[in-house]
Coordinates of C-alpha atoms and ligand atoms in Angstrom, one line a residue:
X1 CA 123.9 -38.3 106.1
X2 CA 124.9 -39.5 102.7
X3 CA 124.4 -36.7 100.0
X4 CA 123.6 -38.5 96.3
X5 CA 123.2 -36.7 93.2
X6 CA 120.5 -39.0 91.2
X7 CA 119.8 -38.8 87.9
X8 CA 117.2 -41.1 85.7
X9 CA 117.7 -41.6 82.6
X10 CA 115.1 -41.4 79.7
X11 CA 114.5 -45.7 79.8
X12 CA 114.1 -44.8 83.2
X13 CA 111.1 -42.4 82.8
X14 CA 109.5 -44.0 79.6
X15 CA 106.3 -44.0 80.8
X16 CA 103.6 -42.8 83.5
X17 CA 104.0 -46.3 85.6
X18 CA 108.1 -45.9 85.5
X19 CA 107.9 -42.6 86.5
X20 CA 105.7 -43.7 89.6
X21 CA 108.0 -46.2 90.1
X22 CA 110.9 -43.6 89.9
X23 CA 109.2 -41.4 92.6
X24 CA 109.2 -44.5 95.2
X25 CA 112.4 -45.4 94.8
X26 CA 113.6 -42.0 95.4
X27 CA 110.5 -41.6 98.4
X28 CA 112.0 -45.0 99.8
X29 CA 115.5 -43.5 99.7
X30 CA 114.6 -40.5 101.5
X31 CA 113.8 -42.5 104.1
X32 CA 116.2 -44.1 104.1
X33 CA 118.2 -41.2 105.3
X34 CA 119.2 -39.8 101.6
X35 CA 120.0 -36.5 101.2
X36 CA 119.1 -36.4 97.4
X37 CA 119.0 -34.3 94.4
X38 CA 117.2 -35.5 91.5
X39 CA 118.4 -35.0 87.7
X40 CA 115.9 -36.4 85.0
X41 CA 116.2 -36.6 81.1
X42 CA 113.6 -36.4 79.4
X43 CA 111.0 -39.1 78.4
X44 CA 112.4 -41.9 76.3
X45 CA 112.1 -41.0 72.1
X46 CA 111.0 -37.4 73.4
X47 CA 114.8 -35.4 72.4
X48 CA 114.5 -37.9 69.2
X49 CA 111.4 -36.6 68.1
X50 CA 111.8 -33.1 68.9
X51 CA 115.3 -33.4 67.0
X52 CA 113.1 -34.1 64.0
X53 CA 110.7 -31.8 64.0
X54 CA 112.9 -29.0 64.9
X55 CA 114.3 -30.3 61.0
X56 CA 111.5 -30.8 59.5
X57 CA 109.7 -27.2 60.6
X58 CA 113.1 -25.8 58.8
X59 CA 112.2 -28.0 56.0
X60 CA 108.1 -26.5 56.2
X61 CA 106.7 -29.9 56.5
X62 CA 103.9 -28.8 58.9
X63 CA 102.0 -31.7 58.4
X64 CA 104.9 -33.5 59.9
X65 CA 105.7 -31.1 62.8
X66 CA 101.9 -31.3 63.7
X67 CA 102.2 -35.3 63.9
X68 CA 105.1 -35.1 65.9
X69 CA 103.8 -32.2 68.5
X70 CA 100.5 -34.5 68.5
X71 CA 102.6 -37.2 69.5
X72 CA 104.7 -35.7 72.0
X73 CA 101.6 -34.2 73.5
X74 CA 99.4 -37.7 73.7
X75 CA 103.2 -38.9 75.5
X76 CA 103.4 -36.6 78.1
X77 CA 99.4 -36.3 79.1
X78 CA 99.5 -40.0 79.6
X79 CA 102.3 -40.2 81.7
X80 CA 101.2 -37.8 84.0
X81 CA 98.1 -39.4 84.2
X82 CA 99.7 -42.8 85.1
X83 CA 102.1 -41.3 87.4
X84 CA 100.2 -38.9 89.3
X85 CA 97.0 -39.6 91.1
X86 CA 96.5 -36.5 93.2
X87 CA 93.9 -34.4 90.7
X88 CA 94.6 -30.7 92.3
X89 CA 98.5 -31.8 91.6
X90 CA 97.5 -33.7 88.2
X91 CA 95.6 -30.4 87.0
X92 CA 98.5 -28.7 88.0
X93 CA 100.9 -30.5 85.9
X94 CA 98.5 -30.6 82.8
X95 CA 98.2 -27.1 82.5
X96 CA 101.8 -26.6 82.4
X97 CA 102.4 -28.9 80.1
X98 CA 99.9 -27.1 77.9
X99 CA 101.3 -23.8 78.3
X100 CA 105.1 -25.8 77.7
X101 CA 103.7 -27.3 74.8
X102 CA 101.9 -24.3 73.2
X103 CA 105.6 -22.3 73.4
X104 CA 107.0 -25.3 71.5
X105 CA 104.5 -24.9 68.6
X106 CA 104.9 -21.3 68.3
X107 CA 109.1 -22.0 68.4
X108 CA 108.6 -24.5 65.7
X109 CA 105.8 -22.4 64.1
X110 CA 108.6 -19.5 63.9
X111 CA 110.8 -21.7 62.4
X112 CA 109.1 -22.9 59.8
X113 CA 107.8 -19.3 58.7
X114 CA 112.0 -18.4 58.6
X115 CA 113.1 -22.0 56.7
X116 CA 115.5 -21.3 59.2
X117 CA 117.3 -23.6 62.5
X118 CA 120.3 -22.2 63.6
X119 CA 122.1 -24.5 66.7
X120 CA 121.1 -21.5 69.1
X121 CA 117.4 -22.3 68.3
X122 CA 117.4 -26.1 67.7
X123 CA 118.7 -26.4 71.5
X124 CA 116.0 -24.1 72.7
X125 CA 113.4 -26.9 70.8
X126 CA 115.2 -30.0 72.2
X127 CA 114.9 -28.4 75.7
X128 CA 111.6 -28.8 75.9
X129 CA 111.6 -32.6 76.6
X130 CA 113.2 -31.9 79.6
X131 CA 111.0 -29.2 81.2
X132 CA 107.9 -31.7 80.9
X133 CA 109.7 -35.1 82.1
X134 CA 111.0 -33.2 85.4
X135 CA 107.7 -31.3 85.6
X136 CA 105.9 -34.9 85.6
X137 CA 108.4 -36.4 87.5
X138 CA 108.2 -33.3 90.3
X139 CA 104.4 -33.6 90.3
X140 CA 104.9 -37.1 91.4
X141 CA 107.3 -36.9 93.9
X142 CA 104.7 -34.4 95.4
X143 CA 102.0 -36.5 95.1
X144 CA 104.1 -38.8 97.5
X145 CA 104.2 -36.5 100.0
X146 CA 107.8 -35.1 99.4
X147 CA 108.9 -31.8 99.6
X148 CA 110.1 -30.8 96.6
X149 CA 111.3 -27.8 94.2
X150 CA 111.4 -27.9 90.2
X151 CA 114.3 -26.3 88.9
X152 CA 115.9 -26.0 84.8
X153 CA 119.8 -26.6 84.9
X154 CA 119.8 -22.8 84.1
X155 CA 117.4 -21.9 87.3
X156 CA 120.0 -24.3 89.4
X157 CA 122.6 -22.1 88.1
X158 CA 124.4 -24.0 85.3
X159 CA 126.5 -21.8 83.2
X160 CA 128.2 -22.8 80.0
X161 CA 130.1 -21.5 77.1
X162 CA 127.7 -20.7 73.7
X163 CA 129.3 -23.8 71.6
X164 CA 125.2 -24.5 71.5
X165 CA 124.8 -28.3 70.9
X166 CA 127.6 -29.5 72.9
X167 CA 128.0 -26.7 75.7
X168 CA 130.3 -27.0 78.1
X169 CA 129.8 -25.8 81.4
X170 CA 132.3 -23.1 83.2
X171 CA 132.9 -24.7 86.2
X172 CA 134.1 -21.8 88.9
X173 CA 130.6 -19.6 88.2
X174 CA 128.3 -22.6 87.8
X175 CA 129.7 -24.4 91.2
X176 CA 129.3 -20.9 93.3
X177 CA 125.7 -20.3 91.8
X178 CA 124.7 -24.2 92.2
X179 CA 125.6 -23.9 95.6
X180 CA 123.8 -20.8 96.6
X181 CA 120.4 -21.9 95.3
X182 CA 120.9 -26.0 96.0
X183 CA 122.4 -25.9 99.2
X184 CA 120.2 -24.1 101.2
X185 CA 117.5 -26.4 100.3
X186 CA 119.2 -29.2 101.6
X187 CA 119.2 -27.8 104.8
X188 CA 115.0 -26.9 104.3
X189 CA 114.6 -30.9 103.8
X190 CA 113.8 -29.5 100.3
X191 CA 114.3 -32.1 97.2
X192 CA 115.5 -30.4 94.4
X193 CA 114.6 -31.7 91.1
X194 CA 116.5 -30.8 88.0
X195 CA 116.0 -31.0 84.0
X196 CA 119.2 -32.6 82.8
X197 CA 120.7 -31.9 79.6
X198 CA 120.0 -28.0 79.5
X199 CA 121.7 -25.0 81.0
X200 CA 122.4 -21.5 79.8
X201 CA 125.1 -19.2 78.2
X202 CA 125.9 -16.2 80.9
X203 CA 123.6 -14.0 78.6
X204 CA 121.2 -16.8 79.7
X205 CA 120.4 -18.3 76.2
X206 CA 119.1 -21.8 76.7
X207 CA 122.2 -24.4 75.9
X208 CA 122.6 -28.4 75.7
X209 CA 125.5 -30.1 77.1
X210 CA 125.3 -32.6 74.2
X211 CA 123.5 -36.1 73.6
X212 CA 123.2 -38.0 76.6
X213 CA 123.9 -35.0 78.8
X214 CA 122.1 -35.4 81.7
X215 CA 124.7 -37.3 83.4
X216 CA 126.9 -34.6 82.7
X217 CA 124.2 -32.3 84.4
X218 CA 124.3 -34.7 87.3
X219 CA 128.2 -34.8 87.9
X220 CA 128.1 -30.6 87.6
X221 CA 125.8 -30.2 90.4
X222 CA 127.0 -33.1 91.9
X223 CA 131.2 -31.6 92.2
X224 CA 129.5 -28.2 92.7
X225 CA 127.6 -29.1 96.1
X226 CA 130.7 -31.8 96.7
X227 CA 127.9 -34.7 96.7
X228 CA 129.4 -37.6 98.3
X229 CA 127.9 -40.0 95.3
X230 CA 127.0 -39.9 91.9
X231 CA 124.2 -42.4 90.9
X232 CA 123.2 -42.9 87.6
X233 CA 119.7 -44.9 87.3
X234 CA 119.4 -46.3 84.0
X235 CA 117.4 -49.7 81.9
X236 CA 120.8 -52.1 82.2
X237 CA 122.7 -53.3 85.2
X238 CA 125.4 -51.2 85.2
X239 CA 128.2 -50.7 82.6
X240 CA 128.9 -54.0 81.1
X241 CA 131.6 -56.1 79.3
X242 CA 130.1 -55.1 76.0
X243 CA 126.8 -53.7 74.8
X244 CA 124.1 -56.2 75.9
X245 CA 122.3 -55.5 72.5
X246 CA 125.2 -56.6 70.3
X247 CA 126.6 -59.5 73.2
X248 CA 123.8 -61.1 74.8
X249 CA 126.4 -62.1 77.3
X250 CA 127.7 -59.2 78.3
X251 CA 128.4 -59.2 82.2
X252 CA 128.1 -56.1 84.7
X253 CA 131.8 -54.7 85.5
X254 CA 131.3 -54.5 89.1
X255 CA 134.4 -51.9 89.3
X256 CA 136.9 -49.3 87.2
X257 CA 138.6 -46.6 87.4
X258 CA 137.4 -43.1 86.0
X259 CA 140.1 -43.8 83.0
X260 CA 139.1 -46.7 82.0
X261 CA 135.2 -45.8 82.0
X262 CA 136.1 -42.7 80.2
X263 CA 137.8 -44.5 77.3
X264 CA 134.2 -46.6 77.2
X265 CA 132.1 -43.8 77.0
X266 CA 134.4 -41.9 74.3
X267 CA 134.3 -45.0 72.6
X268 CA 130.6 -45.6 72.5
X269 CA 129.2 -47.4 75.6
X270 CA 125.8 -45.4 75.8
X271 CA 125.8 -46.3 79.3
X272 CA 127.7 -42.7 80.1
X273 CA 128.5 -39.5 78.4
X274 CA 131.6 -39.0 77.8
X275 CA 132.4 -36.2 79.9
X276 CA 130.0 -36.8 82.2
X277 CA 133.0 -38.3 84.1
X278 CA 135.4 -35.2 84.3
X279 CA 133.5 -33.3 87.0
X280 CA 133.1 -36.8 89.3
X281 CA 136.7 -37.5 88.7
X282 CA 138.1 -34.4 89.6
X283 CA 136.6 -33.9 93.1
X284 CA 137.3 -37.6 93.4
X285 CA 133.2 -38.4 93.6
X286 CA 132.7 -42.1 93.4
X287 CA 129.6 -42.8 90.4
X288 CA 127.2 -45.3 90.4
X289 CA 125.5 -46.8 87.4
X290 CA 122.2 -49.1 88.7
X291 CA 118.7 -50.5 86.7
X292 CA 116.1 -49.0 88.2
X293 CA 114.5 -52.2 87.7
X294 CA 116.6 -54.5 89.3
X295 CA 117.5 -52.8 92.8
X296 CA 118.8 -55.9 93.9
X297 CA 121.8 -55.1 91.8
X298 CA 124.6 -53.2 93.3
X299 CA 125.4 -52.0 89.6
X300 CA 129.2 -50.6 88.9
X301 CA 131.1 -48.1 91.0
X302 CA 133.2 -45.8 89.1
X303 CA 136.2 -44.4 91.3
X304 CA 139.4 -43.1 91.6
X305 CA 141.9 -46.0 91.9
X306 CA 142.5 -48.7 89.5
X307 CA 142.5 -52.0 90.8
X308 CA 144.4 -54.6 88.3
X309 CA 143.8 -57.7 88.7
X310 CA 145.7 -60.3 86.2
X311 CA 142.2 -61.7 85.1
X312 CA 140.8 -58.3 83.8
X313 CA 143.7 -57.4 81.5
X314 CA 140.3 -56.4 79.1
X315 CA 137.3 -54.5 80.9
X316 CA 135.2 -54.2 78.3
X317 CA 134.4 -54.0 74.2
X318 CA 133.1 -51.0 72.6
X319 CA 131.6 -49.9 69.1
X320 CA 130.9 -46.6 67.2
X321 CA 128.8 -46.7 64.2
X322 CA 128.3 -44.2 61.8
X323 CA 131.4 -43.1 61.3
X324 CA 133.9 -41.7 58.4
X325 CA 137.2 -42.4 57.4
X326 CA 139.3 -39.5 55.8
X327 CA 142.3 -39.8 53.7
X328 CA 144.2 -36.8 53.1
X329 CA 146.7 -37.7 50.5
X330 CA 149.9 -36.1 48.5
X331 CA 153.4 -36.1 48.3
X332 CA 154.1 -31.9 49.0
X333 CA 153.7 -33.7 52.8
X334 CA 156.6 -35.3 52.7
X335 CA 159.0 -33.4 54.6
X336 CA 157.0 -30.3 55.1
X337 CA 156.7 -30.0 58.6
X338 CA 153.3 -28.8 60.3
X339 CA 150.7 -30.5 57.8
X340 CA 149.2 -32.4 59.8
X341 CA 149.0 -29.7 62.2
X342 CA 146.7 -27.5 60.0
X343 CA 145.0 -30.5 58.8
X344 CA 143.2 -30.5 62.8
X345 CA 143.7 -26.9 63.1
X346 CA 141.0 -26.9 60.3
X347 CA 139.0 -29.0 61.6
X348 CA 138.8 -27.9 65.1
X349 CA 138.1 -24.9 64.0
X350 CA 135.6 -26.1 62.3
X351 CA 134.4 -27.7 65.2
X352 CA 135.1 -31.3 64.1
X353 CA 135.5 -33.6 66.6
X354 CA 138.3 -36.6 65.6
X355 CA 138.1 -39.7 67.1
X356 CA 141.5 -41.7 65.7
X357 CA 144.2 -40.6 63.6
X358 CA 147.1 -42.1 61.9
X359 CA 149.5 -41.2 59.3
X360 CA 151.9 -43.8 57.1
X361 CA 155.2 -43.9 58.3
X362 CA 156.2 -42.2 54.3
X363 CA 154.2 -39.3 55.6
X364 CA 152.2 -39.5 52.0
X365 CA 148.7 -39.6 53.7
X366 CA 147.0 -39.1 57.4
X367 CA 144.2 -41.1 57.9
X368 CA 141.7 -39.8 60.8
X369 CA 137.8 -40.9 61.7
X370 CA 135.3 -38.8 62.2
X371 CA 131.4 -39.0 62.4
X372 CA 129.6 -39.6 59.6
X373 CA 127.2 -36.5 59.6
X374 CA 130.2 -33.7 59.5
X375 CA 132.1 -36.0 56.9
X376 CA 130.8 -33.2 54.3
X377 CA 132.0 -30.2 56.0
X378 CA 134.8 -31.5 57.3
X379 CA 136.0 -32.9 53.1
X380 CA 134.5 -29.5 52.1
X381 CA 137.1 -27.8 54.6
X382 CA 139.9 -29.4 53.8
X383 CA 139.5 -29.4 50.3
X384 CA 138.7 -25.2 50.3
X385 CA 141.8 -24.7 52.3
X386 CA 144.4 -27.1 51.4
X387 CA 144.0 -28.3 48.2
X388 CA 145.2 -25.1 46.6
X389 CA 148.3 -24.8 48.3
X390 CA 149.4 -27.7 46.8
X391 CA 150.6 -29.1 50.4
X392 CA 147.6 -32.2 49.2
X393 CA 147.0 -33.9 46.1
X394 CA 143.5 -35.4 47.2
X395 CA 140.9 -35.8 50.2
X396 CA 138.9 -39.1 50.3
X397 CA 136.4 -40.8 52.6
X398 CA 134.9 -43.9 53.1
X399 CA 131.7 -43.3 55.1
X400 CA 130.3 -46.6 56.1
X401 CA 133.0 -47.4 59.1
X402 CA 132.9 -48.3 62.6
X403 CA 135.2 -48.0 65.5
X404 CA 135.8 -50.7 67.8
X405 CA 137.6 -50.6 71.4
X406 CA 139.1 -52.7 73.6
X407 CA 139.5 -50.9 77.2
X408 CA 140.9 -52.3 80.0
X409 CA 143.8 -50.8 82.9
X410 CA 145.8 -54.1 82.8
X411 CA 146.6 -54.5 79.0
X412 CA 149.3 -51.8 79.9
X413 CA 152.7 -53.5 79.8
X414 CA 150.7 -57.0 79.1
X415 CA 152.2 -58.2 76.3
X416 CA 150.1 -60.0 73.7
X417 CA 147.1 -58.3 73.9
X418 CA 146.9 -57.1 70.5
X419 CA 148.2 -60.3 69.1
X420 CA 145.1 -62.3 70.5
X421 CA 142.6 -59.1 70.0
X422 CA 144.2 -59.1 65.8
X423 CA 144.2 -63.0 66.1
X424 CA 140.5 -63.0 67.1
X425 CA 139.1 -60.7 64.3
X426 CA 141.9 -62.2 61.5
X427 CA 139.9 -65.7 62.4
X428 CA 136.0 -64.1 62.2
X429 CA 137.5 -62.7 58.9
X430 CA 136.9 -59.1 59.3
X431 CA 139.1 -56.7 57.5
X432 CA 140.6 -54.2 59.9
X433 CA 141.5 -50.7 58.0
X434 CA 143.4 -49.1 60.3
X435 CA 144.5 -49.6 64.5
X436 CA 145.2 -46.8 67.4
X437 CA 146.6 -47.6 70.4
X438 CA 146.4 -45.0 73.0
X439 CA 149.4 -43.6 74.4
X440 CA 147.4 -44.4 77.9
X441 CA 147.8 -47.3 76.6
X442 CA 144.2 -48.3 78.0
X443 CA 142.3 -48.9 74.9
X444 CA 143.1 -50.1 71.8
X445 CA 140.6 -49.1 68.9
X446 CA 140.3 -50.3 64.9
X447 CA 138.2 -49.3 62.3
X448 CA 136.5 -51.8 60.4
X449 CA 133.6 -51.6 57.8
X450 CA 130.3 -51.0 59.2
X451 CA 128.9 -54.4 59.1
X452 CA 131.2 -55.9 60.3
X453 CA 131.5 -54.1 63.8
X454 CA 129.2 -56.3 65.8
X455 CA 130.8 -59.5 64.5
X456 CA 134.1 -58.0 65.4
X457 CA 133.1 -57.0 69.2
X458 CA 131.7 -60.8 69.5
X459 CA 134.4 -62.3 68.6
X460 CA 137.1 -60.5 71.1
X461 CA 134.3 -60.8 73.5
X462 CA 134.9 -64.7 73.2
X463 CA 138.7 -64.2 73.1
X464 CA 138.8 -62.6 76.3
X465 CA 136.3 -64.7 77.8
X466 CA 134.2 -61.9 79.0
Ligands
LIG1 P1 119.5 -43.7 79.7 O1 118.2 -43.3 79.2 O2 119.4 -44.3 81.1 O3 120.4 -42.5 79.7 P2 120.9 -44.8 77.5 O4 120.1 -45.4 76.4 O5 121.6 -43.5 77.3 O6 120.0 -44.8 78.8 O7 122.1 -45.8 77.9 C1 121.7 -47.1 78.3 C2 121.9 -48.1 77.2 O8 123.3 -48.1 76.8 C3 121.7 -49.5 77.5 O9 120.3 -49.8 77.3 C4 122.6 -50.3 76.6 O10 121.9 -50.9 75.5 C5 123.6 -49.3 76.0 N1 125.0 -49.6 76.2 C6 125.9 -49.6 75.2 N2 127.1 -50.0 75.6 C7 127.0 -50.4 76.9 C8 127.8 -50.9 77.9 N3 129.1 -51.2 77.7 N4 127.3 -51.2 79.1 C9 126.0 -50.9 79.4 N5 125.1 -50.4 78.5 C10 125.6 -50.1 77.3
LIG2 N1 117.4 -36.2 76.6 C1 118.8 -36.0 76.2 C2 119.1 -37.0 75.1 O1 118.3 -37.8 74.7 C3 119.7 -36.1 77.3 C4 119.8 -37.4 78.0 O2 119.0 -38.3 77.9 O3 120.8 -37.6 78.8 O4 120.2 -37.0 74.5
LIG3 MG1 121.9 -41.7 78.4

């Protein structure tokens, strides 16, 4: 029996009729001969709008927080009542949700009595949208006649550091504790079904592995039960050439290695969180991305080996917006070993994630991108610990940026890749500011101004014929 670890994304479980939808496919899988374990994220918009009025009950907007809880309310009531026809079940479900959503107020209540959101808290708000989308979603699958158990990633025994926002999840604890509250259940004929997205600290302190986490939920339990599959159910066909919204021609990739999708999701394709892949790829579990509206599809199968074939030397196009280029300037660098080391050191500290760096071969500046909503901390950083030591003369940044990235296994050792990727955007006229090529030598990646980034990923797009 084939053990899959599936997990539906929010575009999956927009609404009462996808989540019914949702519950057969899983039902019809079952019988299938599935051994499954479902992972859901919560309701599409829902972290969005809880995002917000976590900030605006810091703010004291009330008025605002109502409208939002209001909204998020009206949301969820529907799509149980679409999804769930069973009233006993359905009455079930809606008074949970109330109780859910009457903690929420008081949480955002409490915080708009402080003026206060720390990360700890704000994660604690944004977990919400989870409880109720697997809540609805588990009344459903009931309502189908399956057997089935609701657990939170903490209840399923997902443990993770306190970096709240961006948790990660300690991997020897969580994979003993998964296993001895999934496992037996498996045995039982029992479908767990599990929030994505949230866990806990070991003090149990509710966490979030990070935007888009529930995939990374779904590989964790997934290398902790040794699943033999990972499926990710999303709105699009699989991971594609490009992002369908920016290249209407974008085609599925039917195949690629865990590298090479890793370098996609860093560099933007939405399709897949970026570490999402790290569990999968280090017990060697093969991941599927399918549209749970097309199940003709066979989607894309992520695995181990790389298979180059001369035709794909490029696999796909990616592109990060809202993002920040920093110049750290000034001639003390010259010669003075270690700069750029405490230039990171800084900002890692600091917990500020850099995406490319480069410095001139005079060593005068280093140039590194970052995203746009820690550009101020991280200039503020820099300039409070460096300037005064007269190591740099001056920090700038450019905020309106993007990142595009060309991924692909083959374009190692293929000469003149970059030649017809530079050729390409030189001939749609966009200004490149400044290239990376990965020492895997699987991506290349330039930053360009904002709008010009989709023009940019069309244009290689046509180059390489994708
Ligand atoms: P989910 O709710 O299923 O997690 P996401 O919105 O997180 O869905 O991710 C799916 C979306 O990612 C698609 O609708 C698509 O627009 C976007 N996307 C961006 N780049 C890519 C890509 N290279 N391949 C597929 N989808 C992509
Ligand atoms: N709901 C979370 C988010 O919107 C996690 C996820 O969808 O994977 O980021
Ligand atoms: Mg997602």
């Amino acid at each position: 029996m084939k053990r899959v670890v599936m997990k539906f994304g929010g575009t999956s479980v927009g609404s009462g009729e996808h989540i019914r939808h949702v519950a057969s496919l899983i039902s019809n899988h079952v019988g299938k001969g599935y051994q499954i374990v479902v992972v859901v994220s919560a309701l599409k918009g829902v972290t969005d709008d809880l995002f917000e009025a976590s900030e605006e009950a810091r703010s004291g907007n009330r008025d605002r927080v109502q409208r939002l809880l209001q909204k998020t309310t009206e949301k969820h009531v529907a799509a149980a009542r679409n999804a769930i026809e069973n009233k006993p079940i359905l009455e079930e479900v809606e008074q949970t949700l109330k109780t859910t959503l009457d903690e929420l107020e008081k949480v955002l209540t409490g915080i708009a009595y402080l003026g206060d959101l720390t990360s700890k808290s704000k994660d604690y708000v944004l977990s919400f949208g989870e409880k109720m989308s697997t809540l609805i979603v588990w009344g459903t699958l009931r309502d189908l006649g399956l057997n089935v158990q609701y657990f939170t990633g903490k209840d399923a025994g997902i443990v993770t550091d306190s970096n709240f926002g961006e948790a990660s999840p300690m991997m020897k604890m969580t994979a003993h504790q998964v296993m001895q509250k999934i496992e037996p259940l498996q045995k039982k004929r029992i479908i767990p079904v599990i929030t994505g997205y949230i866990a806990a600290t070991q003090d149990g302190e509710i966490t979030t592995l990070g935007r888009g986490g529930s995939d990374y939920t779904a590989t964790i339990i997934a290398a902790a039960l040794e699943a033999d599959e990972v499926w990710v159910w999303t709105d699009v066909d699989g991971l594609m050439t490009s992002d369908p919204k920016i290249v209407p021609s974008a085609k599925v990739i039917p195949e690629l290695s865990f590298q090479e999708a890793i370098e996609m999701a860093i560099f933007g394709a939405k399709a897949m969180h970026p570490r999402a892949l790290e569990p999968a790829m280090e017990k060697e579990i093969p991941v599927r991305i399918r549209n749970t509206f097309n199940l003709e599809n066979a989607g894309t199968l992520i695995v181990k080996e790389q298979k180059i074939k001369p035709k794909d030397v490029v696999k796909g196009i990616t592109l990060i917006k809202d993002l920040a280029l920093v110049n750290v300037s000034g001639a003390g660098m010259v010669g003075t070993p270690g700069t750029a080391a405490k230039v990171f050191d800084m900002l890692g500290k600091d917990n500020i994630n850099v995406l490319m760096i480069s410095q001139s071969a005079s060593e005068a500046n280093i140039s590194f991108v970052i995203h746009g909503n820690v550009l101020e901390r991280a200039v503020s950083t820099l300039e409070i610990a460096l300037l005064g030591s007269g190591l740099i003369r001056e920090v700038s940044a450019e905020d309106d940026v993007c990142v595009v990235a060309v991924v692909g296994a083959g374009m190692k050792g293929t000469p003149g890749v970059a030649a017809r990727i530079f050729g390409a955007i030189a001939r749609s006229r966009v200004n490149v500011r400044m290239i990376a090529q990965g020492s895997s030598e699987l991506n290349i990646s330039f930053v360009a101004k904002e709008t010009d980034g989709e023009k940019a990923v069309r244009a290689i797009h046509e180059e390489f014929k994708l």
